[in-house]
CSV table of C-alpha atoms in Angstrom, one decimal:
chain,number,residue,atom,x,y,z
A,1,UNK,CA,-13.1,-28.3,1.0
A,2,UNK,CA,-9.6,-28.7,-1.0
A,3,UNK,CA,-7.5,-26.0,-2.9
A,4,UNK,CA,-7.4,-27.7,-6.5
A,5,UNK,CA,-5.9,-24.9,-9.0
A,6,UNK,CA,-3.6,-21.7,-8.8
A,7,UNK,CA,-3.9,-19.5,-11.7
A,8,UNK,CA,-2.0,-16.0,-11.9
A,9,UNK,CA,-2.9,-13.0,-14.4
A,10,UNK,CA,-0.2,-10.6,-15.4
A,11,UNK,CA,-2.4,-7.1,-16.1
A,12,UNK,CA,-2.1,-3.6,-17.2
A,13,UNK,CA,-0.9,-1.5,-15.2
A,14,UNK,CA,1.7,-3.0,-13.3
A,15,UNK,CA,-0.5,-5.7,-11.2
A,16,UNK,CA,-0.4,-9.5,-10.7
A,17,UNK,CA,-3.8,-11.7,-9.8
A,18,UNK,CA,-4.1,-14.9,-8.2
A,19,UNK,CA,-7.1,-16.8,-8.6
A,20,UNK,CA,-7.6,-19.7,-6.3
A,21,UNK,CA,-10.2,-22.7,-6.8
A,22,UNK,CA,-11.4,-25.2,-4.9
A,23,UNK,CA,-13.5,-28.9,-5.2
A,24,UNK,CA,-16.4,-27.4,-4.3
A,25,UNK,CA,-16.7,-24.2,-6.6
A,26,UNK,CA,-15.9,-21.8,-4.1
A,27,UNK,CA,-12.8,-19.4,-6.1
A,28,UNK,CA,-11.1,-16.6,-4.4
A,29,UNK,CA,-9.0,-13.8,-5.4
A,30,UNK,CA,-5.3,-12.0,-4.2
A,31,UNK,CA,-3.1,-9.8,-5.6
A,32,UNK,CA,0.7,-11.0,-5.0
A,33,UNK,CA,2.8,-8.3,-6.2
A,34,UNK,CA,5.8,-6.0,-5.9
A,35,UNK,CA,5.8,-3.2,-8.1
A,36,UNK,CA,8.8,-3.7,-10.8
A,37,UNK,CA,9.2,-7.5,-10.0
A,38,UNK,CA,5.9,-9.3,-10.8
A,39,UNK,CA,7.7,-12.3,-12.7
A,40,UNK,CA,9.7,-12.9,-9.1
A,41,UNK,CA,6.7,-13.0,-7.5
A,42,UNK,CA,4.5,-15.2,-9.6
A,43,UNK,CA,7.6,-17.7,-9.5
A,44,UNK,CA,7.5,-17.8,-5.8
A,45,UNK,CA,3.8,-18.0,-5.5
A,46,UNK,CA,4.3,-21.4,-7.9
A,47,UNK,CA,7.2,-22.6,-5.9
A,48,UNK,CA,4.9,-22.6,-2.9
A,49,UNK,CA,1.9,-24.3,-4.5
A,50,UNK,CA,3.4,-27.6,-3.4
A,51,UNK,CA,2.2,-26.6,0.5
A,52,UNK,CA,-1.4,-25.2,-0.9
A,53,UNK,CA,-2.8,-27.7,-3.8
A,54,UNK,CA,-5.1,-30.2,-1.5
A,55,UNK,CA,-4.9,-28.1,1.4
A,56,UNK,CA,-7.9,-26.6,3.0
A,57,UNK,CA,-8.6,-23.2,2.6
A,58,UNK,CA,-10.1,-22.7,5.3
A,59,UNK,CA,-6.9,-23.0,7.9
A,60,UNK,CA,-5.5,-19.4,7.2
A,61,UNK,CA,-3.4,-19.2,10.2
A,62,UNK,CA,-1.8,-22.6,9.7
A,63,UNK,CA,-1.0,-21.7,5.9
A,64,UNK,CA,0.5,-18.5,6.8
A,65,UNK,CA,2.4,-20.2,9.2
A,66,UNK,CA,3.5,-23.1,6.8
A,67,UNK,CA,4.4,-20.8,3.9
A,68,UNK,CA,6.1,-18.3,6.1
A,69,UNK,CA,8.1,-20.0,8.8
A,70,UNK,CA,8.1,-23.5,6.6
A,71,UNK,CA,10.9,-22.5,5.1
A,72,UNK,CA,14.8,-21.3,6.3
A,73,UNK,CA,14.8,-18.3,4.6
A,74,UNK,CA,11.8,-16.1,5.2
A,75,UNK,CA,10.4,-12.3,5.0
A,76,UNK,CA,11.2,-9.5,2.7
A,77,UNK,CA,9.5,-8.2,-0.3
A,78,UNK,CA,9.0,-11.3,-2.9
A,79,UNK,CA,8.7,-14.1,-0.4
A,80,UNK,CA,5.7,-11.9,1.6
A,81,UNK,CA,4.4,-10.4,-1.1
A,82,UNK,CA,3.5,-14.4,-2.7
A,83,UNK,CA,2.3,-15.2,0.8
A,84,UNK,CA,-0.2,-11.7,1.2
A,85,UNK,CA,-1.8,-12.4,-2.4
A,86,UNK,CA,-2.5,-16.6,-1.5
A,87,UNK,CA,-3.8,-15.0,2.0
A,88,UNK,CA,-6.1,-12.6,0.6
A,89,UNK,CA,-7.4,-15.3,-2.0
A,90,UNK,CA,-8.2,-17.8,1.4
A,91,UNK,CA,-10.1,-14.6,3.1
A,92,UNK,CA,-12.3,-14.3,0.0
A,93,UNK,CA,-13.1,-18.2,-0.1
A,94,UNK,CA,-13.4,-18.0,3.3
A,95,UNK,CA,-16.3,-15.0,3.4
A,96,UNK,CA,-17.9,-16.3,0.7
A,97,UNK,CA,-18.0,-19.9,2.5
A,98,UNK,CA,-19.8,-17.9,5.2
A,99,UNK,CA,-21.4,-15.6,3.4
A,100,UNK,CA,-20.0,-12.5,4.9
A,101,UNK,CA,-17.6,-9.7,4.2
A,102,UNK,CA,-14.1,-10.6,5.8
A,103,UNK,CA,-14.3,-7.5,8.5
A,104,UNK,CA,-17.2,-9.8,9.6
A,105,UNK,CA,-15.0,-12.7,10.5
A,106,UNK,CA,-12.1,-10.5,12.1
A,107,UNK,CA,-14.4,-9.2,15.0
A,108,UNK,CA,-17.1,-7.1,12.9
A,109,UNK,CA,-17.2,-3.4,11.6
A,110,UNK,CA,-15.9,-0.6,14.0
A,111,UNK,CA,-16.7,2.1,11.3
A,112,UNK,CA,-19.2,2.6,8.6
A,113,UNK,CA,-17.3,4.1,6.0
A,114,UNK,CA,-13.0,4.6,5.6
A,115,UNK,CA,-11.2,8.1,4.5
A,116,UNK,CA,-9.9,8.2,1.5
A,117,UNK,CA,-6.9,10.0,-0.3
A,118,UNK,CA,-6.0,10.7,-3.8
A,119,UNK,CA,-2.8,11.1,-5.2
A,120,UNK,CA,-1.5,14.5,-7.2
A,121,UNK,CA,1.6,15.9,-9.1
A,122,UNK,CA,3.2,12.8,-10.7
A,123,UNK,CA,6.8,11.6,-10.0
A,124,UNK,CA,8.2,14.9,-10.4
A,125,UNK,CA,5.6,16.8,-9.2
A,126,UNK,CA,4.3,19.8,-10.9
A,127,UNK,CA,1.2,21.7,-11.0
A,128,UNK,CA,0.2,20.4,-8.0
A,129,UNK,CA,-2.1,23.1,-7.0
A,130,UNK,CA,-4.6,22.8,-9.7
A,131,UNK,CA,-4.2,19.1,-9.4
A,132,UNK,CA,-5.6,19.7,-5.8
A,133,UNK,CA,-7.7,22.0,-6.2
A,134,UNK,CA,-9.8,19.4,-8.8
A,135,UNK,CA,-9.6,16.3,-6.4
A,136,UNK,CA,-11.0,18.8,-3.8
A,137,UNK,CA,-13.8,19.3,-6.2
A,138,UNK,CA,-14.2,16.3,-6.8
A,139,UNK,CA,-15.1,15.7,-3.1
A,140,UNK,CA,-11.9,14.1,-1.7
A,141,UNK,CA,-10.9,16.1,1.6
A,142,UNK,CA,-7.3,14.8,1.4
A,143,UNK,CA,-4.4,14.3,-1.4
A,144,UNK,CA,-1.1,12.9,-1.7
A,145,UNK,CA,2.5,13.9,-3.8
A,146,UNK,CA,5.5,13.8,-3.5
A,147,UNK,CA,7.9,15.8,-2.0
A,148,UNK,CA,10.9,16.0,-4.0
A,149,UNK,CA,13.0,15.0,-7.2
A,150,UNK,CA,16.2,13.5,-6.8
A,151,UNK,CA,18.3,14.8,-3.9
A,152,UNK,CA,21.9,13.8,-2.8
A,153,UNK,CA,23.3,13.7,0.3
A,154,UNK,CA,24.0,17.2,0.6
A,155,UNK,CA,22.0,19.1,-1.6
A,156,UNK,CA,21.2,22.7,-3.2
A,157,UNK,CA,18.5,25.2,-1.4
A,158,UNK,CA,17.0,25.6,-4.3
A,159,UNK,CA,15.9,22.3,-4.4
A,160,UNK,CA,14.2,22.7,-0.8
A,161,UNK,CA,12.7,26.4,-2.2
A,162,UNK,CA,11.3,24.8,-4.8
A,163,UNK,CA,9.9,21.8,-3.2
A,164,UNK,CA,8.5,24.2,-0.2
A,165,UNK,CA,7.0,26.4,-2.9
A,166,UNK,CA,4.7,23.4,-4.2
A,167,UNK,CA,3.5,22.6,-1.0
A,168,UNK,CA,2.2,25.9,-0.1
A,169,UNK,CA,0.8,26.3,-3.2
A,170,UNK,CA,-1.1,23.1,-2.6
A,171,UNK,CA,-2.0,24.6,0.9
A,172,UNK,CA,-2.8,28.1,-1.0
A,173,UNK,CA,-5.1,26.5,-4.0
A,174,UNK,CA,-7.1,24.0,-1.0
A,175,UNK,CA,-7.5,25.7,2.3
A,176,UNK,CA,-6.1,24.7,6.0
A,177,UNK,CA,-9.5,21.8,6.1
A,178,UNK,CA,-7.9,19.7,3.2
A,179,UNK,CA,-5.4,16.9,4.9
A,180,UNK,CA,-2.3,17.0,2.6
A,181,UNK,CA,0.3,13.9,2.7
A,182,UNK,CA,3.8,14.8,1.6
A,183,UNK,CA,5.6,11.6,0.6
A,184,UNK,CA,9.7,11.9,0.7
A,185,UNK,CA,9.6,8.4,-1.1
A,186,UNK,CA,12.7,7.6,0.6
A,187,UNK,CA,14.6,10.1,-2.0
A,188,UNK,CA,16.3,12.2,0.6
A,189,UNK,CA,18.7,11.7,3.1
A,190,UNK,CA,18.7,12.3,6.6
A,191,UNK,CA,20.8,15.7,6.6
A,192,UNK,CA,18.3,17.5,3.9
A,193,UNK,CA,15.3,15.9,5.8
A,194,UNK,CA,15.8,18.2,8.6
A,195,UNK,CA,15.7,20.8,6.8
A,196,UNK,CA,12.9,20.5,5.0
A,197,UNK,CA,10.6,19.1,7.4
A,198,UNK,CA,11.4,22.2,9.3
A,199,UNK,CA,10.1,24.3,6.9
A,200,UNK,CA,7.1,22.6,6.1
A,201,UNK,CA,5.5,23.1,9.6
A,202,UNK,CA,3.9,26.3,8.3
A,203,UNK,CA,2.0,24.4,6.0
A,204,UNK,CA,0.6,21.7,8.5
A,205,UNK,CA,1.0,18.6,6.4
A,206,UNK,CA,-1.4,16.1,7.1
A,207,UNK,CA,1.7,13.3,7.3
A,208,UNK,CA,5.4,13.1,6.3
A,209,UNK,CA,5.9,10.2,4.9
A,210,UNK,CA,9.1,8.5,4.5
A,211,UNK,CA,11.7,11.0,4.8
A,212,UNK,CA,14.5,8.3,4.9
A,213,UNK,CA,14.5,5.0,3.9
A,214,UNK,CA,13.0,2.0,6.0
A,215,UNK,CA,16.8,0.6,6.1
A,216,UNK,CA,17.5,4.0,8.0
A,217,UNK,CA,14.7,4.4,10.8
A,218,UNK,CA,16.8,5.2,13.8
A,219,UNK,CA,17.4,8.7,11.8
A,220,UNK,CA,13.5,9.4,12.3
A,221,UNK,CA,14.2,9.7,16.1
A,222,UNK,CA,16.4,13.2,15.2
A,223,UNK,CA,14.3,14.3,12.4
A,224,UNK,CA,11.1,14.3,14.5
A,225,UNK,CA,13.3,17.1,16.5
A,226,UNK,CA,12.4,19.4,13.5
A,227,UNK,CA,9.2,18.6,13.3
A,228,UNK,CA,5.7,18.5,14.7
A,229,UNK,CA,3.8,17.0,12.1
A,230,UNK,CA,2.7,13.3,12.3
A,231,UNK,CA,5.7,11.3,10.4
A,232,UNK,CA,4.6,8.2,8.4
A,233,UNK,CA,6.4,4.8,7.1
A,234,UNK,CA,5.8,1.3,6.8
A,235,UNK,CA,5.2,0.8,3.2
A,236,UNK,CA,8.5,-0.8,2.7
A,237,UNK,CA,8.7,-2.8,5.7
A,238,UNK,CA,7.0,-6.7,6.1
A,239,UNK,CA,5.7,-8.8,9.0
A,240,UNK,CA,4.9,-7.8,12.7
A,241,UNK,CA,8.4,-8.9,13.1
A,242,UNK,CA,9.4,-5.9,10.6
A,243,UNK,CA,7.3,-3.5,12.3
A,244,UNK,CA,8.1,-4.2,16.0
A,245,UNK,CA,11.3,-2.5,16.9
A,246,UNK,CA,9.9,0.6,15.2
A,247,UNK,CA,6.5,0.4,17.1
A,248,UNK,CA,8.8,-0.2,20.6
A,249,UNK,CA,10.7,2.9,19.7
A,250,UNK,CA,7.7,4.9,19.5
A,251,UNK,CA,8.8,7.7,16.8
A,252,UNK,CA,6.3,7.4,14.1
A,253,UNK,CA,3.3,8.8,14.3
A,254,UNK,CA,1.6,6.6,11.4
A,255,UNK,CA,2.6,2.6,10.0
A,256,UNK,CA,1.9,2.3,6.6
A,257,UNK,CA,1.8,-1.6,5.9
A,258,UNK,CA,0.8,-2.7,2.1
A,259,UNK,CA,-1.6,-5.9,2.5
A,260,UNK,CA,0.1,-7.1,-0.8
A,261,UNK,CA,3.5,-7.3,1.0
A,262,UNK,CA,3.7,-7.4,4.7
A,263,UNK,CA,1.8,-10.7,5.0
A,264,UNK,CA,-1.7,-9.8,4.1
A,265,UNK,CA,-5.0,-9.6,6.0
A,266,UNK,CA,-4.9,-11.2,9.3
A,267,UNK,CA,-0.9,-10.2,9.8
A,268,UNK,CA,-2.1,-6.6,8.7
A,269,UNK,CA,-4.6,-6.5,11.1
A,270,UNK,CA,-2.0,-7.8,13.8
A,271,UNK,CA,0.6,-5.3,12.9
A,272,UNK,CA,-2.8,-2.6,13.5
A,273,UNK,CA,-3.3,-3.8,16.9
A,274,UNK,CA,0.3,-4.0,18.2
A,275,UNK,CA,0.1,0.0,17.3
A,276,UNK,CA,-2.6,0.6,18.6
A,277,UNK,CA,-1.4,-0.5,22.0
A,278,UNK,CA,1.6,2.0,21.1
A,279,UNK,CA,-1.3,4.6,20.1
A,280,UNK,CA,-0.3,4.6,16.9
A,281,UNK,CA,-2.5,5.5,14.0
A,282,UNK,CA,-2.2,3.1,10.5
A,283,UNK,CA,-3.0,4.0,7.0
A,284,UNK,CA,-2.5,1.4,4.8
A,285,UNK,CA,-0.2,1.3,1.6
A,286,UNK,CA,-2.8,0.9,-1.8
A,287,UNK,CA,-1.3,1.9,-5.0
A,288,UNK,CA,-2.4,-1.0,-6.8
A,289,UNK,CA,-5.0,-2.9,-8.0
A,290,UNK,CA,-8.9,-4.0,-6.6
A,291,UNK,CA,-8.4,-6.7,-5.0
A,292,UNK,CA,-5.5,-4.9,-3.1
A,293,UNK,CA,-7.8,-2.3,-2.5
A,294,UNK,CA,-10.8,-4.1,-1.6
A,295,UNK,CA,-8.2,-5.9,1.2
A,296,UNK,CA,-7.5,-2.6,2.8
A,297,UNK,CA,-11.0,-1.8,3.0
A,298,UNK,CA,-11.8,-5.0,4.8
A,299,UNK,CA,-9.1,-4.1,7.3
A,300,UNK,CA,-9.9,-0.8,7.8
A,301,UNK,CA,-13.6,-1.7,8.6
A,302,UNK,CA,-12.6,-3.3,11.5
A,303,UNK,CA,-9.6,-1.6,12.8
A,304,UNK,CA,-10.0,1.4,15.0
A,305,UNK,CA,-7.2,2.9,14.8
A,306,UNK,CA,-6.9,3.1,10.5
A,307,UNK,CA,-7.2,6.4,9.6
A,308,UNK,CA,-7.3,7.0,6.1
A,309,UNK,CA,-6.5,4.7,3.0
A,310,UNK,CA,-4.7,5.0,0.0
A,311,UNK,CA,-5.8,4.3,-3.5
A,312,UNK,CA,-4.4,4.9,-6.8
A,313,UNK,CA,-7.7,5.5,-9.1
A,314,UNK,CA,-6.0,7.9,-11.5
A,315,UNK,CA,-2.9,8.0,-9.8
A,316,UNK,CA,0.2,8.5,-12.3
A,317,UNK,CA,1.5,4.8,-12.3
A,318,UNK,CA,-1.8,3.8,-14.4
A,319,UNK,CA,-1.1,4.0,-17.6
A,320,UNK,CA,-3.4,1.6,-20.2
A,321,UNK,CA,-6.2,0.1,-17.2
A,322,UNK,CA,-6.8,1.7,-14.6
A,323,UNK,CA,-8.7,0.5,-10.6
A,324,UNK,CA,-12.4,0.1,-12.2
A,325,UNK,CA,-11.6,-1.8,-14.9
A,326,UNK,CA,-11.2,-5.4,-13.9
A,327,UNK,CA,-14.6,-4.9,-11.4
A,328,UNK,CA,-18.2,-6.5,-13.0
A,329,UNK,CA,-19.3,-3.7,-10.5
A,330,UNK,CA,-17.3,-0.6,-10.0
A,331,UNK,CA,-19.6,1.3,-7.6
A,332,UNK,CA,-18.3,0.1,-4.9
A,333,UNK,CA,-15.3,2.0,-4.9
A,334,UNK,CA,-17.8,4.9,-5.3
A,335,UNK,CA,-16.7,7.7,-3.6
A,336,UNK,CA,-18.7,10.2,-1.7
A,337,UNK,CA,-17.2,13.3,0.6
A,338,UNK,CA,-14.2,11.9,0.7
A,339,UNK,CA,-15.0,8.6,2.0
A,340,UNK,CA,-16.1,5.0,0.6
A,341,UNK,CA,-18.7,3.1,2.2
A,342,UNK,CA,-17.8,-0.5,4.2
A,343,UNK,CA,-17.3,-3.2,1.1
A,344,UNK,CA,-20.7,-6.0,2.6
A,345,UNK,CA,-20.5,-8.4,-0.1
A,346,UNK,CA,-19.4,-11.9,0.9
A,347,UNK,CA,-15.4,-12.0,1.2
A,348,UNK,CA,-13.6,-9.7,-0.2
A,349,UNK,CA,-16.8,-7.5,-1.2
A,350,UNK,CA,-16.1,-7.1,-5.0
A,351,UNK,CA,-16.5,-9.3,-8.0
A,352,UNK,CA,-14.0,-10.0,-10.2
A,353,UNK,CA,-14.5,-9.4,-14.3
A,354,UNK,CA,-13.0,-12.3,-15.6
A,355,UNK,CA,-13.6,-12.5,-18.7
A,356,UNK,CA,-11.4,-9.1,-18.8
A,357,UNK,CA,-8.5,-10.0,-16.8
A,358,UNK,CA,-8.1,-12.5,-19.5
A,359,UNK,CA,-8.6,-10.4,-21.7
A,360,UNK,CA,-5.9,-8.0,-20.4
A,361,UNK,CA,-3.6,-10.9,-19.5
A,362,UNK,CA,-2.9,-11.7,-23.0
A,363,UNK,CA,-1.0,-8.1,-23.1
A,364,UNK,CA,0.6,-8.1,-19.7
A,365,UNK,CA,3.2,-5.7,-18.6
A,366,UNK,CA,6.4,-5.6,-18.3
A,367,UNK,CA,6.6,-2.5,-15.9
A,368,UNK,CA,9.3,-0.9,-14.1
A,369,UNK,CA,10.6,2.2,-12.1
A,370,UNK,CA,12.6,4.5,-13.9
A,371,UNK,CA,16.7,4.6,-12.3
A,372,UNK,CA,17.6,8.1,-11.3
A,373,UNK,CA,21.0,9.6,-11.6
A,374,UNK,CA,22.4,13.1,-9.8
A,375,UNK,CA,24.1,15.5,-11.4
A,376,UNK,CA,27.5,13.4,-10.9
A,377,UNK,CA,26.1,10.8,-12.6
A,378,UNK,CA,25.5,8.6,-8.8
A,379,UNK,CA,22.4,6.6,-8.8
A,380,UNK,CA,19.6,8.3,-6.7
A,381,UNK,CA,16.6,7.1,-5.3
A,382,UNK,CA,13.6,6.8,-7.1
């Protein structure tokens, strides 16, 4: 069997699809993205169809190898990100070759169904409690929002009230039972961190997640001084090479790799096991698409030590399409308590629609995050 064609679908949202065929029918499907810079990423996923076109799709390890450590300059966000979306596209033809859901080919299922979380609250969060208390109802047993707005260096305790006030409102409104992930986003700095992960520990968060930026890790060993609840990150970092001085250094609680940009499947579920030998827990970054999703869920199905996965059906980046819509069968996301059910179609375990990612192709996107100023007109993380 021979790769023959690469074909990639700008969509609504914010997402990118490849769609890979071969001489013998067999077509598979990734999602190569970064968030903001889907144009960068398609033209890097083009520049390296030259090492894929006649190649066969079968020899995942070899390709990874080829399209990662084939060229001088390697890793970070675009050049992964093209590589995770081709590898995810391989695993489907692959499971489909064999008839068999990818778990089923990476040792077999460890679990029968994965925790899920949903997001609340927006970029500046806000009614976060009644946004809780209806995804509670709507049988999820954990959410997500985010922390904080914009906060500088040194910043205002009013900013820290306020954000302290929404959290235990979300604790009020849901009960002690209901896992609640705070993501910092990377918006604060390492002096306000302390503070406020000191005065969340009333509130028992179920994870901090990012309360400085990947670039600044080695501040996570002082923050988790303050602190006793599990700290999170990963979502910004790429490669078991990316991932391996943190995992050495042993102060995270929780990696957070995204499958559509630290490598994708197989270098996922390598960066799983090296923390798991560092008794580490993973929950995988998912605010995109299905085939992103459906990705996760085949790693998490064989991975003991995943936890809980993200996923962004309604979350506040889908604006115009949302997770269901590009699926020829959407109940396989279906939800129940909390948790979805092990994904046992061949490959990936969903079926692409098409005929509507055409459809939706012809509009595109052209999305991007908004640029945050302070109050002295400084940029600030978003």
């Amino acid at each position: 069997m021979k790769i023959t064609k690469l074909e990639l679908f700008k969509v609504p949202p914010r997402w990118l699809f490849l769609k890979i065929e071969t001489d013998e029918g067999i077509t598979g499907w990734g999602e190569p993205v970064v968030e903001g810079k889907a144009d960068t990423v398609a033209a890097a996923v083009m520049e390296m169809s030259d090492h894929i076109i006649g190649k066969d799709p079968m020899r995942i390890e070899d390709m990874f190898q080829v399209l990662y450590r084939g060229g001088f300059y390697r890793g970070g966000p675009i050049l992964t990100s093209a590589i995770s979306g081709i590898e995810q596209a391989l695993w489907d033809i692959k499971g489909k070759f064999y008839n068999a859901p990818v778990y089923d080919l990476l040792g077999g299922a460890c679990r029968d169904k994965t925790r899920v979380y949903s997001w609340i609250g927006g970029d500046r969060p806000s009614d976060v409690g009644q946004a809780a208390k209806q995804q509670v109802a709507a049988g999820f047993t954990a959410v997500k929002m985010n922390a904080t707005e914009e906060m500088h260096y040194i910043d205002s305790i009013s900013k820290v009230d306020e954000a302290i006030a929404r959290i235990a409102a979300v604790r009020e409104a849901v009960g002690k039972d209901v896992g609640i992930g705070i993501d910092f986003h990377g918006r604060v700095h390492k002096s306000m961190a302390k503070i406020i992960v000191k005065e969340l520990e009333p509130y028992r968060p179920m994870f901090i997640e990012e309360p400085v930026l990947p670039e600044n890790n080695e501040a996570l060993k002082e923050i988790a001084r303050y602190t006793s609840c599990p700290i999170a990150t990963g979502e910004r970092m790429y490669t078991r090479w990316g991932f391996k001085e943190l995992l050495a250094q042993g102060i995270v609680d929780i990696i957070q790799p995204d499958l559509s940009h630290a490598g994708g499947i197989l270098e996922t579920r390598k960066i799983a096991a090296m923390a798991e030998a560092y008794d580490i827990a993973i929950a995988p970054h998912c605010p995109l698409g299905p085939i992103a999703l459906a990705a996760c869920l085949q790693l998490d199905t064989c991975s003991p030590n995943a936890f809980i996965q993200e996923q962004s059906l309604g979350i506040h980046y889908n604006k115009g399409s949302d997770l269901l819509d590009y699926l020829k069968d959407p109940s396989v996301f279906k939800y129940e308590g909390g948790f979805v059910a092990n994904l046992t179609a061949p490959g990936l375990g969903i079926e692409i629609n098409e005929d509507k990612v055409r459809e939706m192709a012809t509009i595109g996107h052209n999305w991007k995050n908004p640029v945050w100023r302070q109050a002295d007109g400084t940029v600030a993380e978003w």
